[in-house]
């Protein structure tokens, strides 16, 4: 049985959510992890989205963070301002999970632009922007980033969301609580060194070498072995886990590009032909 | 009011236009009407956008954009009108975060000059890099109470806000549920509010659940019944996101030509939203729209209650008098005579 790296990544990320925690989760891959956790090992986790749905129980992955049909009701309906102030700013958010387009060695994130921001944001590639990321990662007790299409870079093109800033005690000096605790890619898992706050490799995906990971990292990457710990070998998912995750989000079982092509090209054609009796 | 008339009357060239909905109930019917009426030079303020910005840019309605999130589908391959507009320098664009945007709307809605925001924004390029909002994007002050460094954002009071909700009465009391997002603060910050809704319902029905009302009648400039008015975005209790339609748009929008074809077919050549839905059914059949309709999950009925009156039969509860005793008293205490 074959599976895609991103499916394992979603499963591994979901394991970071402990039962009973209050979790803010971002759009896309992170939301899949959150929803999987809620339906498996963390049924009492409080999953909330920026749009104000608190304590959702998604039976299917969300289309976006404001998808009201993903759950049969929820416990607490608030607005976006309440989420940021009464939950996150007051320190009640245990964990947030967000996607990253560019990430540096201290877990700072760019989701605004690839290329030069100057000249009126005339850019090679416009990315979504902050959305809720800046304040979520800036003020949650723990933050986890997922990197799928994104890149590890020496220097960000734009700092959208603060991680450990310049490392060491820079984040505390700036008066920000919490901080990034882990980064999940499709090849390895990273955490941050106690003192310097530099990212280091703690886990390796199946059929992946340290050099495979190093090829993607522009700085001299440390691993768990460098600080006297052992590097975790991440196990293959079980068929049952894959079955569950695919029932929840079938898109994950095929490549993002293939899935997008199916949606953009095949889906409208299918319904158009069916409507006109051409199938 | 007819949506055509509402847009004609309340949206003007060079206005600041606020799009109130946050990924849920997006006011697409009104956006299409603004484009058909060829409004120009708008400054669009919106917290999180999917197709809204692309549509308005394709209609050449926009000169400036203030936003915090622009949904990207499929990465680099899937460029859209905003990419072309930025590259050709047709527009100016200012980046905020959702929270700082919402705080600007809230300050405007509350009638304050500014509001403090969470400090993480100070550590980012959202604070450091500025375009047309320049020094008025955000500032740092010292708290007058603790001396702590505090980032503040200015109030936004857009000329007009457009918002789609599930239901409203004919007076413009607008009710929304599902995901609240930034709807209330964005709408209330504006000088005028145009509401579209799936259904106009009796005023009596609104009064049974006042906690669902996000915009009161006295703030509403126009209210228009527009079923399917938020398609292809979801509306809690009515329909879900239309992936077929949204994907078709993303596919078309890659090229200027495809984008123009989409605009012709779904905006310019459509008279109104009813015509749009009729066209949809003609092209894709009834099945996709039926699939979008949600399962029922009814809200529990609570008892709002109203109290018993002082006069119970011939006894007055709050004075402990009978009717006769009361009449005798009023004769004794009366000061003038008829």
mmCIF file of C-alpha atoms in Angstrom, chain A residues 54 111 131 195:
data_model
loop_
_atom_site.group_PDB
_atom_site.id
_atom_site.type_symbol
_atom_site.label_atom_id
_atom_site.label_comp_id
_atom_site.label_asym_id
_atom_site.label_seq_id
_atom_site.Cartn_x
_atom_site.Cartn_y
_atom_site.Cartn_z
ATOM 1 C CA UNK A 54 -15.027 27.459 19.223
ATOM 2 C CA UNK A 111 3.681 34.191 4.215
ATOM 3 C CA UNK A 131 -4.173 36.315 8.006
ATOM 4 C CA UNK A 195 19.547 28.305 24.602
#
